[in-house]
XYZ file of C-alpha atoms in Angstrom:
593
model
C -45.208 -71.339 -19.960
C -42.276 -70.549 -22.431
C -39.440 -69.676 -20.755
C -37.573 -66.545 -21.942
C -34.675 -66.844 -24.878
C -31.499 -66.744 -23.848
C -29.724 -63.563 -25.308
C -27.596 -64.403 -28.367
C -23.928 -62.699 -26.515
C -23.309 -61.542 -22.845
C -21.270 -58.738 -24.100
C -21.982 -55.550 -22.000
C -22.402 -51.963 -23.763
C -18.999 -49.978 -24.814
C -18.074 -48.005 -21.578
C -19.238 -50.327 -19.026
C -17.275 -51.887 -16.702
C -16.075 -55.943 -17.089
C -15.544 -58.338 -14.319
C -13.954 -62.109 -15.239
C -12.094 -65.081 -14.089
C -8.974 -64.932 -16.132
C -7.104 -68.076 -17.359
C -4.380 -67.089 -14.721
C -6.572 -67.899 -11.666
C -7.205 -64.241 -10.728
C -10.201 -61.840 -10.841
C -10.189 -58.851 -13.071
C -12.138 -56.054 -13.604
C -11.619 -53.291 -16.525
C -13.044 -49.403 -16.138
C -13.715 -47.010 -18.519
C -12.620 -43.730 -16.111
C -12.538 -41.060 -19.589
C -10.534 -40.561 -22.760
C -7.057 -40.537 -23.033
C -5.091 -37.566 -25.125
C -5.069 -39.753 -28.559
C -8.950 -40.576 -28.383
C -8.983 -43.753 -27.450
C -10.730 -44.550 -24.520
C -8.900 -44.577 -20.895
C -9.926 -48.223 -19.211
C -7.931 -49.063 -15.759
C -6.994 -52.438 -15.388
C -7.003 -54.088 -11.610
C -7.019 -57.647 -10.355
C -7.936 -59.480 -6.992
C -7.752 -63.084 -6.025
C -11.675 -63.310 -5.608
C -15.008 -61.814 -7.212
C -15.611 -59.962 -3.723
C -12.583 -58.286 -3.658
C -12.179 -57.313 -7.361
C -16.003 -55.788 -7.585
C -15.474 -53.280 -4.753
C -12.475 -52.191 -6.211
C -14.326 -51.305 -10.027
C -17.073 -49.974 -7.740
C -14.662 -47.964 -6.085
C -13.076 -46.615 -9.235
C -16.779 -45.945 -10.907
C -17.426 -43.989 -7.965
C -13.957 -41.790 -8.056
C -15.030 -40.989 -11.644
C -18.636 -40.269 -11.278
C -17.766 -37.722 -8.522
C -14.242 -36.240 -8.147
C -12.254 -37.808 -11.693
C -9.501 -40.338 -11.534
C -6.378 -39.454 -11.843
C -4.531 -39.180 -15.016
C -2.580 -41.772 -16.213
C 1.058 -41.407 -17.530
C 3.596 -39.949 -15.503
C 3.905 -40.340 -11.745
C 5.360 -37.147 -10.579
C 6.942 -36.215 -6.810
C 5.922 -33.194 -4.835
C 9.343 -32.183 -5.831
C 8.951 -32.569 -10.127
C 5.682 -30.990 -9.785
C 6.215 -28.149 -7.775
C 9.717 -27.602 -9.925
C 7.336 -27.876 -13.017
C 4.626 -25.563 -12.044
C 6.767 -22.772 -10.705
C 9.252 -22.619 -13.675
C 6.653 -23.705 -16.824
C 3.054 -22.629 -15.565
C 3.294 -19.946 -13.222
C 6.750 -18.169 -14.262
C 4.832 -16.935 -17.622
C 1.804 -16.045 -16.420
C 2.327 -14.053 -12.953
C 4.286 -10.746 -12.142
C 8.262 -10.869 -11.172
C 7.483 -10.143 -7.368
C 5.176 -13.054 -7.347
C 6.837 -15.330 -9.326
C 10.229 -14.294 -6.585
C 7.707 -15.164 -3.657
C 6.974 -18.479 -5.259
C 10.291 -18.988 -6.029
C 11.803 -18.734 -2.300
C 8.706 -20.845 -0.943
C 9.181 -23.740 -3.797
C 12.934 -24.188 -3.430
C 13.736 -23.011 0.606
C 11.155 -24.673 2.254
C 8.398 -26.591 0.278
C 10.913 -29.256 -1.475
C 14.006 -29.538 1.279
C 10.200 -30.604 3.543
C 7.720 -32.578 1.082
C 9.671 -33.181 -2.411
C 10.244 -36.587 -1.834
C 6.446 -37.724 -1.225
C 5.036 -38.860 -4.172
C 2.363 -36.401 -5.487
C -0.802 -39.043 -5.455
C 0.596 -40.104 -1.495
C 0.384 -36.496 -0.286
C -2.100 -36.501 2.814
C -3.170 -33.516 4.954
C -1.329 -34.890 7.455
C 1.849 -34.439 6.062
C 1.464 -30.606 5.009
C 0.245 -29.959 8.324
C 3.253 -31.519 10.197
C 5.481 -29.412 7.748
C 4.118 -26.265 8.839
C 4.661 -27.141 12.390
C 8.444 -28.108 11.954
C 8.802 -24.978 10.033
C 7.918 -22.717 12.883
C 9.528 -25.003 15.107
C 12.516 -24.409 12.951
C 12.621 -20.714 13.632
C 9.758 -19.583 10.695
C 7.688 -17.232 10.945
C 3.755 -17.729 10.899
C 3.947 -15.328 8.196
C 6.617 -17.828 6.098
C 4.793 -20.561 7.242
C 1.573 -18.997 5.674
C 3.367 -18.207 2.335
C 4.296 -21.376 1.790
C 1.218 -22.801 2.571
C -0.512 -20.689 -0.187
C 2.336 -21.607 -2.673
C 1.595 -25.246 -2.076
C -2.161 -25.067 -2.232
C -2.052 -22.870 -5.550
C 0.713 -25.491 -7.194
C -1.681 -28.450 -5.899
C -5.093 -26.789 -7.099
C -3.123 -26.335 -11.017
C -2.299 -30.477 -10.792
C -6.037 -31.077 -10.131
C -7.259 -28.934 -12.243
C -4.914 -31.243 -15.060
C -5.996 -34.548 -13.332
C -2.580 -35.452 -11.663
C -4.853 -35.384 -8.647
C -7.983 -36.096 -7.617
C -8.199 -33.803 -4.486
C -5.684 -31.107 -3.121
C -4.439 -32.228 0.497
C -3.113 -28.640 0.903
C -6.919 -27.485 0.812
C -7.776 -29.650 3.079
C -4.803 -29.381 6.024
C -5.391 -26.525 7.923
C -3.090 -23.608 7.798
C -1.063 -21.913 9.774
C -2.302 -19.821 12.339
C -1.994 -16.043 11.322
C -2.504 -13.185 13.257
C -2.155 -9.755 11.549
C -1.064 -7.526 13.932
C -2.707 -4.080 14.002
C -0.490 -1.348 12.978
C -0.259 2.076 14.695
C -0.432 4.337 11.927
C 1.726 7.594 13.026
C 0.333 10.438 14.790
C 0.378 14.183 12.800
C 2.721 15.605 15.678
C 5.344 12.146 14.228
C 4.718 12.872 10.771
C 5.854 16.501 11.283
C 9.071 15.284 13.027
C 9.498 12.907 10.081
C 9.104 15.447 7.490
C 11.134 17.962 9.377
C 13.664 15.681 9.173
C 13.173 14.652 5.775
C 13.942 18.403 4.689
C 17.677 18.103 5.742
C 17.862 15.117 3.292
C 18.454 14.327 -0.085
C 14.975 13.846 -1.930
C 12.746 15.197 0.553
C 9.584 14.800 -1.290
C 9.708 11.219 -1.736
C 9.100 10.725 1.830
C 5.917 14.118 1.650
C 4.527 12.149 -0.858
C 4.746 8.612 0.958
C 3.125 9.968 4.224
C 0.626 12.548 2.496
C -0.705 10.762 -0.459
C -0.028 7.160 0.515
C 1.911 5.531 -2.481
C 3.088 2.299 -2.355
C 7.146 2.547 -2.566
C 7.153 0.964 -6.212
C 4.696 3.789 -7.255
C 6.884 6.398 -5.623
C 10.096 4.987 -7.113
C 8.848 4.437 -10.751
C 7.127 8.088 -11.183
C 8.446 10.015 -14.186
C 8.269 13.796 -14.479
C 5.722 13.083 -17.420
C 3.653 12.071 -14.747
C 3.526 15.101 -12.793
C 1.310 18.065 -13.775
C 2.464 20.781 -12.409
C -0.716 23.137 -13.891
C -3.256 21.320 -12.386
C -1.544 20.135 -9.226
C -1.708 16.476 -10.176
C 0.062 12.915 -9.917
C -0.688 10.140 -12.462
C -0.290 7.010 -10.840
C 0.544 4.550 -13.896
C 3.891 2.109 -13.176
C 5.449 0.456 -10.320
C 9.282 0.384 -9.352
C 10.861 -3.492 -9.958
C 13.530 -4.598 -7.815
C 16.294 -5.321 -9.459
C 17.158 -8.789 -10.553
C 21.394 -9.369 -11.520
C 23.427 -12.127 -13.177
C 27.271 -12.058 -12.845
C 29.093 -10.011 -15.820
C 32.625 -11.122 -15.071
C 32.268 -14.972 -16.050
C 31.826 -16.101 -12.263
C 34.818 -15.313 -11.961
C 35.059 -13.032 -9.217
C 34.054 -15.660 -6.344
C 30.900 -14.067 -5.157
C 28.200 -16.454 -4.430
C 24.911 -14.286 -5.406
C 25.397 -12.246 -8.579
C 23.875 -8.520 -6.652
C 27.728 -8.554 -5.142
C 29.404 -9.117 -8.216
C 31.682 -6.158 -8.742
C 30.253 -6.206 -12.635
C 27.052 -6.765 -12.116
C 24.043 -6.822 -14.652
C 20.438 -6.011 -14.260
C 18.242 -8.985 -16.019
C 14.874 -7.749 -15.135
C 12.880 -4.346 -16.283
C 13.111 -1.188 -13.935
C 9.290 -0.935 -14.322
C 5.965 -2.893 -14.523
C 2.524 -1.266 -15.143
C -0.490 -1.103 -12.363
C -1.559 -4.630 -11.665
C -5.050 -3.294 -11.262
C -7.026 -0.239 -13.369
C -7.721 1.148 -10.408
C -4.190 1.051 -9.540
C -3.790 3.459 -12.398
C -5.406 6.798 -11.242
C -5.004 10.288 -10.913
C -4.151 11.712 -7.344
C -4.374 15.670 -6.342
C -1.293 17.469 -4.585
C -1.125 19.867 -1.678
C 0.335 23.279 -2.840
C 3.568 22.650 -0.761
C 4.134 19.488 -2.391
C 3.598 21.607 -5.452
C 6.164 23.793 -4.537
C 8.454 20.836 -2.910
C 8.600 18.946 -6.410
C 9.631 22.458 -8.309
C 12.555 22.838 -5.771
C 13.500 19.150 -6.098
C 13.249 19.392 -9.837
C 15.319 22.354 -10.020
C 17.676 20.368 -7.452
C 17.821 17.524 -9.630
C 18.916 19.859 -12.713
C 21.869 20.642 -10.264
C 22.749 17.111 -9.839
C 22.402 16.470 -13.673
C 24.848 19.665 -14.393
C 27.358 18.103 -11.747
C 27.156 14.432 -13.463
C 28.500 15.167 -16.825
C 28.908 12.769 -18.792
C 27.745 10.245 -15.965
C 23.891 11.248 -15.712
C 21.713 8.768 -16.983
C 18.393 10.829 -18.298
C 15.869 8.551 -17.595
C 13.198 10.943 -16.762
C 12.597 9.792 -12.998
C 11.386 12.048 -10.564
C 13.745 10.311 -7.815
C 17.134 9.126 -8.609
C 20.591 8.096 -7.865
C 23.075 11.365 -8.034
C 23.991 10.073 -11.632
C 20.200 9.543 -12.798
C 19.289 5.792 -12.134
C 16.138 5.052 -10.550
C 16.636 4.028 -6.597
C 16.899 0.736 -5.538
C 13.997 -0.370 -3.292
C 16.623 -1.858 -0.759
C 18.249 1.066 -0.697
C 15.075 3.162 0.108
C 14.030 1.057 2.576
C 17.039 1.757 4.128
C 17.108 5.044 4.156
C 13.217 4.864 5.509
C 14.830 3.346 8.581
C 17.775 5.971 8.988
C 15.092 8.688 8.810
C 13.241 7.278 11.807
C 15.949 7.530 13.699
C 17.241 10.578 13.100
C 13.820 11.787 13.874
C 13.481 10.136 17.304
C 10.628 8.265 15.782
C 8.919 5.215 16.882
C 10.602 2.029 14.417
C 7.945 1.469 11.359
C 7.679 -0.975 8.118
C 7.772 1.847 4.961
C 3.822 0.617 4.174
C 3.012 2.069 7.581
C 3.590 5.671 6.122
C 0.451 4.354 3.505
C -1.520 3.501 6.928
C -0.832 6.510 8.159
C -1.871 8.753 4.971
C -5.168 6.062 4.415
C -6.230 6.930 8.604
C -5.740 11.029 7.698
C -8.359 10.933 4.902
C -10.598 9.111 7.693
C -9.903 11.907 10.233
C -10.653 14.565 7.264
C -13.720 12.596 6.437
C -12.768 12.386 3.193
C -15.917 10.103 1.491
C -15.265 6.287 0.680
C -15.182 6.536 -3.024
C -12.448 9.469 -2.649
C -10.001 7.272 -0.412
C -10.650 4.438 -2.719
C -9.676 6.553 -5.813
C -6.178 8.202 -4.049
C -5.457 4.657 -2.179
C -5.846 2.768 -5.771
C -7.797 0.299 -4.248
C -10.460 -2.113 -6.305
C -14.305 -1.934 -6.089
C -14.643 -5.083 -4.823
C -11.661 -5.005 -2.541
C -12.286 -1.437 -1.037
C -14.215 -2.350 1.948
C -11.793 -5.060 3.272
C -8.921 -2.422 2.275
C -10.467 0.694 4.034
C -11.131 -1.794 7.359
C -7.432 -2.759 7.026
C -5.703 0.662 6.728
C -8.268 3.166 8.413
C -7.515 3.211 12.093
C -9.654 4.473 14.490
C -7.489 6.907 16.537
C -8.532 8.255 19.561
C -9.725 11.427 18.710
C -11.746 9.646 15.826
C -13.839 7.730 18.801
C -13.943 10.455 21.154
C -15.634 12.396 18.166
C -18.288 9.345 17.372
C -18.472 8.980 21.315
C -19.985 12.727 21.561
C -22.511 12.552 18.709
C -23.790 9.250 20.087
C -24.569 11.110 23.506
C -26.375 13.795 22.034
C -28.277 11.644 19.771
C -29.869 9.743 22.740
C -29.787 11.718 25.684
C -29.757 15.060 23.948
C -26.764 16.095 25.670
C -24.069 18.911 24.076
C -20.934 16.671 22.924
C -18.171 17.419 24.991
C -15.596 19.870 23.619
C -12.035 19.443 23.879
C -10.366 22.427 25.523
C -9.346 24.750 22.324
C -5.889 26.144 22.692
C -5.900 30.308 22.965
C -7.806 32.158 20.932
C -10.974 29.281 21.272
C -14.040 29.416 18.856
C -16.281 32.315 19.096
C -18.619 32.383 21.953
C -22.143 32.515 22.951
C -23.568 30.362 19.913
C -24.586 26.362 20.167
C -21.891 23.810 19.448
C -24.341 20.846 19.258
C -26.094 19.213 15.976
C -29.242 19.520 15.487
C -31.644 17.794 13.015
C -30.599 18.574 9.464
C -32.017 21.598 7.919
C -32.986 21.799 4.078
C -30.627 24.810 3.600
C -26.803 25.371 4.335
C -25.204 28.251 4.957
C -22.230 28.839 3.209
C -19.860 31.025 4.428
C -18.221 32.848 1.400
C -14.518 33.971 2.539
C -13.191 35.106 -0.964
C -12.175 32.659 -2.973
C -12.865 29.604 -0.176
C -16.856 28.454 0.921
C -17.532 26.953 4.513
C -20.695 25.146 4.809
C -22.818 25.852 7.670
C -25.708 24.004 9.140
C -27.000 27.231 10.878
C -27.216 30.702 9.620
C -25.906 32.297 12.623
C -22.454 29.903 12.778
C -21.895 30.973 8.866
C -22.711 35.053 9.480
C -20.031 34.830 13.049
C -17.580 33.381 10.946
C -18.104 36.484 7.855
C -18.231 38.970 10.651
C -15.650 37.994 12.592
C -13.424 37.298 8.601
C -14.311 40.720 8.317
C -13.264 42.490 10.930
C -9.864 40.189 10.959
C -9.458 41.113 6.950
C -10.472 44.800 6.586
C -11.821 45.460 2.859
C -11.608 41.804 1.397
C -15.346 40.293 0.914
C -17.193 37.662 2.953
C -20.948 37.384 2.812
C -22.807 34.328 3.415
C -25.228 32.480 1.050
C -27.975 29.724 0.961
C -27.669 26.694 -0.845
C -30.058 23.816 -1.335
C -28.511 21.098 0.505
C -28.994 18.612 -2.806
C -27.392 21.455 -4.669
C -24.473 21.413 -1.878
C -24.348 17.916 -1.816
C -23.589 17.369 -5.393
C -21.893 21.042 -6.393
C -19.933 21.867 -3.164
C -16.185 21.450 -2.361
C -16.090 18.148 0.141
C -19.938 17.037 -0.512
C -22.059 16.897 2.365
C -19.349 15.769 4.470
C -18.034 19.374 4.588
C -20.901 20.950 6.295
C -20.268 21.861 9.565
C -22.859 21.367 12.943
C -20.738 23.776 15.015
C -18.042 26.873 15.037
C -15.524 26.298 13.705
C -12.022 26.546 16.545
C -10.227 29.808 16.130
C -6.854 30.318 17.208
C -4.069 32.720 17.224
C -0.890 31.617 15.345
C 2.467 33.039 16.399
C 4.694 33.204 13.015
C 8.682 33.735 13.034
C 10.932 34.040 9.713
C 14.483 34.430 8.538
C 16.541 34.136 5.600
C 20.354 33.774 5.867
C 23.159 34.097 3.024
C 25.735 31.276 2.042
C 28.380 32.105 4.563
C 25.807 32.752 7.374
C 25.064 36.390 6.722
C 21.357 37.542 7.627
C 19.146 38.683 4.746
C 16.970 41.734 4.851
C 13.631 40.580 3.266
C 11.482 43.506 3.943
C 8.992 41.980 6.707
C 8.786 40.980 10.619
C 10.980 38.481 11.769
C 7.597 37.684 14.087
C 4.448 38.547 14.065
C 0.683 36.675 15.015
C -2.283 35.912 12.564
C -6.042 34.710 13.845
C -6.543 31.529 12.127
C -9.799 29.225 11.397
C -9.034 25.569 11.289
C -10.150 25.523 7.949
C -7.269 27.628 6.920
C -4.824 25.088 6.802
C -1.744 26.829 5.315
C -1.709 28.845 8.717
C -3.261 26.464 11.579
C -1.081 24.302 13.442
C -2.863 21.932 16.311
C 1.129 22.236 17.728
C 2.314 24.572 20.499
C 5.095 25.234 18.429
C 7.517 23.825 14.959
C 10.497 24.585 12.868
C 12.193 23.926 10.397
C 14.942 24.947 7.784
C 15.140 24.929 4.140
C 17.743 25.816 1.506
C 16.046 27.951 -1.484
C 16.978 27.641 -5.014
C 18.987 30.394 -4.986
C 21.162 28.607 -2.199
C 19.308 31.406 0.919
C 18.812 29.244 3.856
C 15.176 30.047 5.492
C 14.008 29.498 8.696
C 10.362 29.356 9.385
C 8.544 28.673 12.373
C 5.057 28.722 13.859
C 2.596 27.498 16.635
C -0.151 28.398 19.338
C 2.238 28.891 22.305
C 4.215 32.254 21.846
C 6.508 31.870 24.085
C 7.586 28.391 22.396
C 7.745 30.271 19.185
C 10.688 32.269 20.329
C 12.603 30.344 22.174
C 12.257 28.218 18.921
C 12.816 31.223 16.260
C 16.219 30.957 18.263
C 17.575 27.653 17.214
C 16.457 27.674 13.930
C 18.003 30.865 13.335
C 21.071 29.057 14.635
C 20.611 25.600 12.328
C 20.084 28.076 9.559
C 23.142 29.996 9.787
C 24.963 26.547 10.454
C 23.085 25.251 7.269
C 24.398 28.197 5.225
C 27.963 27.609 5.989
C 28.263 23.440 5.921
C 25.617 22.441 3.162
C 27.180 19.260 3.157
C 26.624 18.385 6.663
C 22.593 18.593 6.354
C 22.841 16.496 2.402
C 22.348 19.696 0.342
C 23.228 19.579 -3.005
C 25.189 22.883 -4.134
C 25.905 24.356 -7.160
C 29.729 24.885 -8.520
């Protein structure tokens, strides 16, 4: 039998891997891992004193680059020179100024002083992981801990993605231990202390629209009056407020260590930045009093302006410094936390007025796609967000507690005493399967849906005989038509009677100089409310407050369920009025030469 030819070279293919005996003693092997930036190809060179030990190595390195990629050759970088690199020449131009200030503070106060010297390719889990722990240990909190951790991780994932690395050790270590604490959005009797308070301050409405409407503080700071329309009653959403970001104008010279004390000072960063998100950019309706609160402080503002001179700086902000400039974010925070006080109110972060405003809508039942709109939250986020900022307060489960009785055991959900005056009596409070009609209830110019006829023609009656010669008459409306048509959807129609209640009112107006004004009506008198009619009901025994009119009148108004309350009340704000009307400066209002 012939035996088989000999092949004419023992050359092996272009790309595959070489192992010889060199003329220097040693074993090497040569691997073809990719292509390096000029074209040629990229072949790693190693050597071993035997066969054995040489071939596991090239097997090792074919591996690496049939699975995760080897790194890249060229230059070997330092936790430190990478992390410096990414943050100033990768991530500075492509993220916003507050993250690029969070990376910032994570890269150079605590990720370099505890990793820079490890080389980048020596990096192991390990390491990261004992860096977290000696950063709480050092006094960090699980929150910094957690910020730096995502710094790292991001920075690491960018030199994978460019081959400096072949895995991210950051990824791998396990983070710190988080635990978001659950915030206790304020209750409506705290907001009203907060907002009476806020009325003896200096732009008021910034502080209605934080706990009403929710906006973040950088949307609140960066509105313009172009964004306010005052015809339709709404806010466009559309930029956020920067903080500021200063370099020294006097040379270094004047011996301060961070520029923001420098007596010369100079802002280096915009005052604004758009919505990061489209659906940060939206549209958001207004209560008539904040209608009326943002005419006052407009009119206020015009005041300020006229006071300035020559010092006003017309930027067209809705709130501003008394010579124009749009507040510092420091500053507002600030004065968030001087408000609470004054109010005798529970201490809060400022985003836990935006709890508070996102757990109303849920108590108004105010649908999903609604919240997500005024909130300015994303479709793909909203979920997560709603779980995060809707609480469920106690009435909210005492409410979802009742329903679930009288589903299964077909009990009568247990009402909560109604203060005087109650809900009309003798007709059922409990649901009852859903009927293809409502009953609208058609009070002038405002509709109440029903879910029986005879809780919409109690309510008309009783509007009647309350309202002598204005119409009410009720009407039936296909519930798709309702549904789709109707003010509030189908979360609007009601399974019970509505809670009536009689509402003690008390009202004065007082002169600069303290000298009573003769308006032409009661001082006090008592109106039968609905709850729907929320420019008149008040769930409160009794409140109060003062407020100085354009025309520099101080009024006092007050109102609530407990009469006797009301005019004990009616007393001292008749006396904070007339003391408002002759010190103006003591309560921060702003009056006219």
């Amino acid at each position: 039998m012939a035996k088989p030819k000999k092949p004419s070279t023992s050359r092996q293919p272009n790309g595959a891997s070489s192992i010889y005996l060199g003329k220097d003693g040693r074993w090497h092997g040569r691997v073809t891992v990719g292509v390096k930036d000029d074209g040629t190809p990229d072949r790693r060179h190693v050597s071993r004193k035997t066969r054995a030990e040489v071939t596991k190595v090239v097997r090792e390195l074919e591996k690496q680059r049939d699975s995760t990629g080897v790194a890249k050759a060229g230059q070997s970088w330092t936790v430190q020179t990478w992390l410096t690199h990414w943050v100033e020449n990768i991530a500075a131009p492509s993220v916003g100024e507050n993250t690029i200030d969070g990376y910032r503070v994570a890269v150079y106060h605590h990720l370099i002083p505890g990793l820079g010297a490890h080389r980048l390719e020596k990096l192991e889990p390990e390491h990261v992981e004992r860096f977290y722990r000696k950063m709480q240990a050092n006094g960090s909190a699980a929150g910094t801990a957690h910020q730096a951790h995502r710094t790292i991780r991001t920075a690491l994932n960018e030199a994978v993605r460019r081959r400096h690395l072949t895995t991210n050790p950051a990824s791998i270590a396990k983070a710190p231990k988080l635990e978001e604490e659950e915030v206790e959005p304020y209750t409506v009797e705290e907001v009203q202390r907060l907002l009476l308070e806020a009325g003896k301050q200096r732009n008021t409405a910034r502080w209605v629209i934080a706990l009403a409407l929710g906006l973040r503080q950088g949307e609140v700071l960066g509105l313009k009056w172009e964004d306010v329309d005052f015809a339709n009653g709404v806010i466009l959403v559309r930029r956020g407020r920067l903080r500021p970001r200063y370099k020294h104008g006097c040379g270094d010279k004047c011996g301060r260590s961070k520029p923001g004390y420098c007596p010369q000072k100079i802002n280096i960063r915009r005052e604004t930045k758009d919505t990061k998100t489209r659906a940060g950019k939206r549209p958001i309706g207004m209560p008539e009093e904040l209608l009326k609160l943002l005419r006052r402080h407009k009119e206020e503002q015009e005041r300020e302006r006229t006071l300035a001179r020559d010092l006003w700086e017309e930027k067209g902000y809705v709130f501003t410094s008394p010579i124009g400039e749009p507040l510092n974010p420091n500053t507002d925070f600030h004065k968030w936390k001087d408000l609470l006080k004054a109010a005798n109110v529970r201490d809060g972060r400022l985003h836990d007025a935006r709890h508070t405003a996102a757990t109303v809508l849920l108590l108004l039942g105010v649908p999903d796609t609604v919240v997500d709109r005024i909130m300015g939250w994303e479709p793909g986020k909203s979920a997560r967000m709603r779980s995060r900022y809707q609480h469920l307060t106690s009435s909210v489960l005492q409410q979802t507690a009742a329903k679930v009785g009288a589903l299964i055991w077909g009990s009568t959900p247990h009402q909560f005493p109604p203060t005087p005056g109650g809900s009309v009596p003798g007709l059922s409070q409990g649901p009852e399967p859903a009927e293809p009609m409502v009953y609208v209830a058609c009070l002038g110019e405002r509709y109440v849906p029903f879910l029986h006829h005879e809780h919409a023609q109690a309510v008309v009656s009783q509007w009647g005989a309350d309202r002598p010669g204005k119409p009410a008459h009720v009407e039936e409306w296909d519930r798709p038509q309702w549904e789709h048509e109707g003010p509030g959807g189908v979360r609007a129609i009601r399974d019970r009677m509505p809670d009536r209640r009689l509402v003690h009112h008390a009202h004065a107006v007082f002169l600069p100089g303290g000298e009573r004004l003769n308006i032409g009506r009661d001082e006090q008198w008592s109106v039968l409310a609905w709850e729907f009619e929320t420019e008149l009901y008040t769930d409160l025994p009794v409140r109060w407050h003062t407020t100085r009119r354009p025309g520099q009148e101080v009024e006092a108004q007050v109102r609530g369920t407990d009469k006797g309350a009301v005019c004990t009340a009616y007393a001292e704000a008749c006396a904070q009025a007339v003391d408002r009307s002759r010190n103006p400066a003591r309560y921060g209002d702003a009056v006219g030469r």
